[in-house]
Amino acid sequence: MPIVNPCQVTKLSLACQGASILPLLQGYSRTKSNHDYDLSAIFMRNWDTRDESGTDKGCEWEKDWDDVQRVCKSLGIPCTMIDLSREYWNRIFQPALDVWESGSTPNPDVWCNREIKFGALLERLPVDPITGISWFATGHYARKRWSSNGRPQLLSAKDQTKDQSYYLSSISEQGLARALFPLGEITKVEVRELARKYRLETAEKPESMGLCFVGERGKFSQFLNSYLRPNPGPIIDSTMQKVIGHHEGLWTYTIGENAKVAGQPSKMFVSHKDPIKNAIYVVPSSNHQALLEHRVICKEWKWIWNDAPPATIFEPAGFRAAVKVRHRQDVQSCIAKTAHDGKLEIITNEPMRGVSPGQVAALWDGDWCLGCGVIAATGNSLLHIVDGRFNASHVAKQVDQFQKKRNTKSTGEGPPERSQLQKPSPGSKIPT
């Protein structure tokens, strides 16, 4: 693929979603002043509470859409809404529900970038009729450069406290090739200053945190409870090997978090989940050895350069890299290599705390993000499978008693089956 000179391009779409209106200004000011771009803004709607309830209440996206229209009007930029709620439901949310229900911890934001922002949305953006090329600018804090052989490389942002290359680690090379990241070389403070300079109404708007479809609706586990039927099971003290409480579903706790089990002399932290027993194991310290990981096994690995993974990844010594398993985690030095079953094995120099199957592990070579995969197992989870302590007869008896007690109780109707939930309306394009 030849290196493309941005000065030759005339069509540029600015992606605005939710509270991400500040990047619009920075993308406008830099590209408008330095290149002859034909700018337009795109607002992507992925979720609407009316799709859940069938009512007109709680339409958070409408507030954000109003903000986008006001800012675009002040800058003289046309804006368009593209409704991708059906695509998000089918490609991201429903698969994530299956993962949560199984006890693992998915990262929908990573796959949203691959399947929606740099997938379904990119397919709908206009292409310049003359050059046949169009650019797609987003508000991600990340950078891009072109390699010596003309291929795009995803880089971490200058502002490491806001770096979002982890969330972009699954996108395709084709999507990255069309992307521009205007915020990659500046900080969040500078973005705010620019917004104030241009007197935008959203200059002081608070940042949006967490998953886009939860909003301000309380605890995340409560949100999931509206989609998943209760599935009570035991909470087991790993050190004492006894049942000390119960949970309402494996998704209600995350590995590494405080389990808040009543009646315990100390705080208990989730160390492991057993989907077969429907059990959650806890330990009495946030720094317990059972929470520390040096090894993860990843499946469904996706290199951004799909046909050119690091050569040493296939060698016994492996490839020296850096890894993250969460957005806000510091990168850890590691060795990555292909396992005998084709999965990718990552071994870190320093331990990582509270790693869960289902999470995304991403690799970097310096500041170059290479790709990511889904954690299928960790060193501790593999030990739990083979460790005979967790099949102790007295624990098995307690679990059986718990299950019998549960089966004799009426659990009520619970939430509707997922197949009965109202699906989002088909995607549509709404011009202003």
mmCIF file of C-alpha atoms in Angstrom, residues 123-260:
data_model
loop_
_atom_site.group_PDB
_atom_site.id
_atom_site.type_symbol
_atom_site.label_atom_id
_atom_site.label_comp_id
_atom_site.label_asym_id
_atom_site.label_seq_id
_atom_site.Cartn_x
_atom_site.Cartn_y
_atom_site.Cartn_z
ATOM 1 C CA GLU A 123 -18.777 1.339 5.647
ATOM 2 C CA ARG A 124 -21.392 4.102 5.626
ATOM 3 C CA LEU A 125 -19.104 7.120 5.375
ATOM 4 C CA PRO A 126 -18.951 8.991 2.065
ATOM 5 C CA VAL A 127 -15.955 8.590 -0.228
ATOM 6 C CA ASP A 128 -14.552 11.497 -2.203
ATOM 7 C CA PRO A 129 -15.900 11.124 -5.773
ATOM 8 C CA ILE A 130 -12.701 12.480 -7.340
ATOM 9 C CA THR A 131 -9.889 10.875 -5.365
ATOM 10 C CA GLY A 132 -11.804 7.826 -4.158
ATOM 11 C CA ILE A 133 -10.276 8.440 -0.727
ATOM 12 C CA SER A 134 -11.817 9.648 2.508
ATOM 13 C CA TRP A 135 -10.447 10.137 6.008
ATOM 14 C CA PHE A 136 -12.102 9.367 9.322
ATOM 15 C CA ALA A 137 -11.055 11.490 12.321
ATOM 16 C CA THR A 138 -11.979 10.346 15.824
ATOM 17 C CA GLY A 139 -11.495 11.723 19.330
ATOM 18 C CA HIS A 140 -9.369 8.815 20.532
ATOM 19 C CA TYR A 141 -6.164 9.694 22.332
ATOM 20 C CA ALA A 142 -3.856 7.709 20.052
ATOM 21 C CA ARG A 143 -1.408 8.335 17.205
ATOM 22 C CA LYS A 144 -0.717 6.840 13.785
ATOM 23 C CA ARG A 145 2.313 6.770 11.547
ATOM 24 C CA TRP A 146 3.183 5.133 8.249
ATOM 25 C CA SER A 147 5.922 2.506 8.229
ATOM 26 C CA SER A 148 8.749 2.458 5.681
ATOM 27 C CA ASN A 149 6.807 -0.120 3.659
ATOM 28 C CA GLY A 150 3.696 2.082 3.545
ATOM 29 C CA ARG A 151 1.592 0.333 6.206
ATOM 30 C CA PRO A 152 -0.220 2.151 9.034
ATOM 31 C CA GLN A 153 0.966 1.688 12.606
ATOM 32 C CA LEU A 154 -1.126 2.390 15.709
ATOM 33 C CA LEU A 155 0.848 4.240 18.395
ATOM 34 C CA SER A 156 0.108 5.211 21.983
ATOM 35 C CA ALA A 157 -0.817 8.850 22.647
ATOM 36 C CA LYS A 158 1.456 11.614 23.883
ATOM 37 C CA ASP A 159 -0.797 12.028 26.936
ATOM 38 C CA GLN A 160 -0.233 8.646 28.612
ATOM 39 C CA THR A 161 -2.860 9.370 31.253
ATOM 40 C CA LYS A 162 -5.505 9.466 28.483
ATOM 41 C CA ASP A 163 -3.974 6.982 26.017
ATOM 42 C CA GLN A 164 -6.674 4.881 24.311
ATOM 43 C CA SER A 165 -4.596 2.715 21.997
ATOM 44 C CA TYR A 166 -5.664 -0.263 24.146
ATOM 45 C CA TYR A 167 -9.274 0.284 23.044
ATOM 46 C CA LEU A 168 -8.153 0.453 19.391
ATOM 47 C CA SER A 169 -5.966 -2.662 19.530
ATOM 48 C CA SER A 170 -8.492 -4.857 17.687
ATOM 49 C CA ILE A 171 -9.180 -2.647 14.640
ATOM 50 C CA SER A 172 -8.187 -3.833 11.176
ATOM 51 C CA GLU A 173 -5.321 -2.451 9.151
ATOM 52 C CA GLN A 174 -7.829 -1.263 6.547
ATOM 53 C CA GLY A 175 -9.719 0.753 9.157
ATOM 54 C CA LEU A 176 -6.536 2.181 10.649
ATOM 55 C CA ALA A 177 -5.346 3.261 7.188
ATOM 56 C CA ARG A 178 -8.335 5.651 6.884
ATOM 57 C CA ALA A 179 -8.095 6.966 10.447
ATOM 58 C CA LEU A 180 -6.826 10.293 11.749
ATOM 59 C CA PHE A 181 -6.290 10.934 15.459
ATOM 60 C CA PRO A 182 -6.106 14.721 15.938
ATOM 61 C CA LEU A 183 -5.716 14.387 19.730
ATOM 62 C CA GLY A 184 -2.715 12.067 19.630
ATOM 63 C CA GLU A 185 -0.102 14.787 20.058
ATOM 64 C CA ILE A 186 -1.908 16.959 22.621
ATOM 65 C CA THR A 187 -3.195 16.605 26.170
ATOM 66 C CA LYS A 188 -6.692 16.727 27.604
ATOM 67 C CA VAL A 189 -5.853 20.081 29.224
ATOM 68 C CA GLU A 190 -4.959 21.524 25.806
ATOM 69 C CA VAL A 191 -8.237 20.245 24.346
ATOM 70 C CA ARG A 192 -10.168 22.045 27.073
ATOM 71 C CA GLU A 193 -8.208 25.224 26.415
ATOM 72 C CA LEU A 194 -9.036 25.062 22.711
ATOM 73 C CA ALA A 195 -12.715 24.552 23.483
ATOM 74 C CA ARG A 196 -12.682 27.633 25.708
ATOM 75 C CA LYS A 197 -10.816 29.597 23.062
ATOM 76 C CA TYR A 198 -13.540 28.832 20.523
ATOM 77 C CA ARG A 199 -16.223 29.472 23.175
ATOM 78 C CA LEU A 200 -17.957 26.143 22.756
ATOM 79 C CA GLU A 201 -20.885 25.457 25.064
ATOM 80 C CA THR A 202 -19.494 22.009 25.837
ATOM 81 C CA ALA A 203 -16.054 23.260 26.933
ATOM 82 C CA GLU A 204 -16.776 22.444 30.579
ATOM 83 C CA LYS A 205 -18.857 19.333 29.940
ATOM 84 C CA PRO A 206 -17.791 16.462 32.252
ATOM 85 C CA GLU A 207 -16.056 13.465 30.742
ATOM 86 C CA SER A 208 -18.124 10.370 30.031
ATOM 87 C CA MET A 209 -16.835 7.299 31.823
ATOM 88 C CA GLY A 210 -17.688 3.612 31.584
ATOM 89 C CA LEU A 211 -19.735 1.724 29.031
ATOM 90 C CA CYS A 212 -21.810 3.928 26.759
ATOM 91 C CA PHE A 213 -25.054 1.976 27.216
ATOM 92 C CA VAL A 214 -25.136 2.093 31.027
ATOM 93 C CA GLY A 215 -25.058 5.862 31.523
ATOM 94 C CA GLU A 216 -26.163 7.025 34.969
ATOM 95 C CA ARG A 217 -28.335 4.035 35.827
ATOM 96 C CA GLY A 218 -26.582 2.904 38.994
ATOM 97 C CA LYS A 219 -24.419 -0.149 39.521
ATOM 98 C CA PHE A 220 -23.405 -2.149 36.499
ATOM 99 C CA SER A 221 -24.478 -5.474 38.017
ATOM 100 C CA GLN A 222 -27.970 -4.043 38.486
ATOM 101 C CA PHE A 223 -28.021 -3.093 34.818
ATOM 102 C CA LEU A 224 -27.082 -6.652 33.793
ATOM 103 C CA ASN A 225 -29.722 -8.084 36.110
ATOM 104 C CA SER A 226 -32.364 -6.594 33.821
ATOM 105 C CA TYR A 227 -31.101 -8.868 31.010
ATOM 106 C CA LEU A 228 -29.913 -11.999 32.821
ATOM 107 C CA ARG A 229 -32.021 -14.315 34.962
ATOM 108 C CA PRO A 230 -30.778 -14.811 38.539
ATOM 109 C CA ASN A 231 -28.570 -17.879 38.904
ATOM 110 C CA PRO A 232 -27.663 -18.143 42.625
ATOM 111 C CA GLY A 233 -24.573 -20.046 43.653
ATOM 112 C CA PRO A 234 -22.143 -20.402 46.564
ATOM 113 C CA ILE A 235 -19.317 -18.077 47.558
ATOM 114 C CA ILE A 236 -16.438 -20.194 48.858
ATOM 115 C CA ASP A 237 -13.555 -19.089 51.080
ATOM 116 C CA SER A 238 -10.547 -20.569 49.272
ATOM 117 C CA THR A 239 -8.333 -20.510 52.359
ATOM 118 C CA MET A 240 -10.844 -22.072 54.791
ATOM 119 C CA GLN A 241 -12.525 -24.259 52.161
ATOM 120 C CA LYS A 242 -16.080 -23.520 53.238
ATOM 121 C CA VAL A 243 -19.161 -21.825 51.856
ATOM 122 C CA ILE A 244 -19.511 -18.371 53.438
ATOM 123 C CA GLY A 245 -22.276 -16.809 51.334
ATOM 124 C CA HIS A 246 -24.060 -16.818 48.002
ATOM 125 C CA HIS A 247 -24.210 -14.773 44.822
ATOM 126 C CA GLU A 248 -27.079 -14.099 42.415
ATOM 127 C CA GLY A 249 -25.068 -14.789 39.260
ATOM 128 C CA LEU A 250 -21.421 -15.104 38.234
ATOM 129 C CA TRP A 251 -21.650 -11.719 36.481
ATOM 130 C CA THR A 252 -22.365 -9.912 39.785
ATOM 131 C CA TYR A 253 -18.680 -10.075 40.800
ATOM 132 C CA THR A 254 -15.421 -9.430 38.963
ATOM 133 C CA ILE A 255 -12.133 -11.140 39.738
ATOM 134 C CA GLY A 256 -10.035 -8.896 41.971
ATOM 135 C CA GLU A 257 -12.905 -6.883 43.440
ATOM 136 C CA ASN A 258 -14.140 -6.758 47.031
ATOM 137 C CA ALA A 259 -16.869 -9.397 47.342
ATOM 138 C CA LYS A 260 -18.479 -7.727 50.408
#
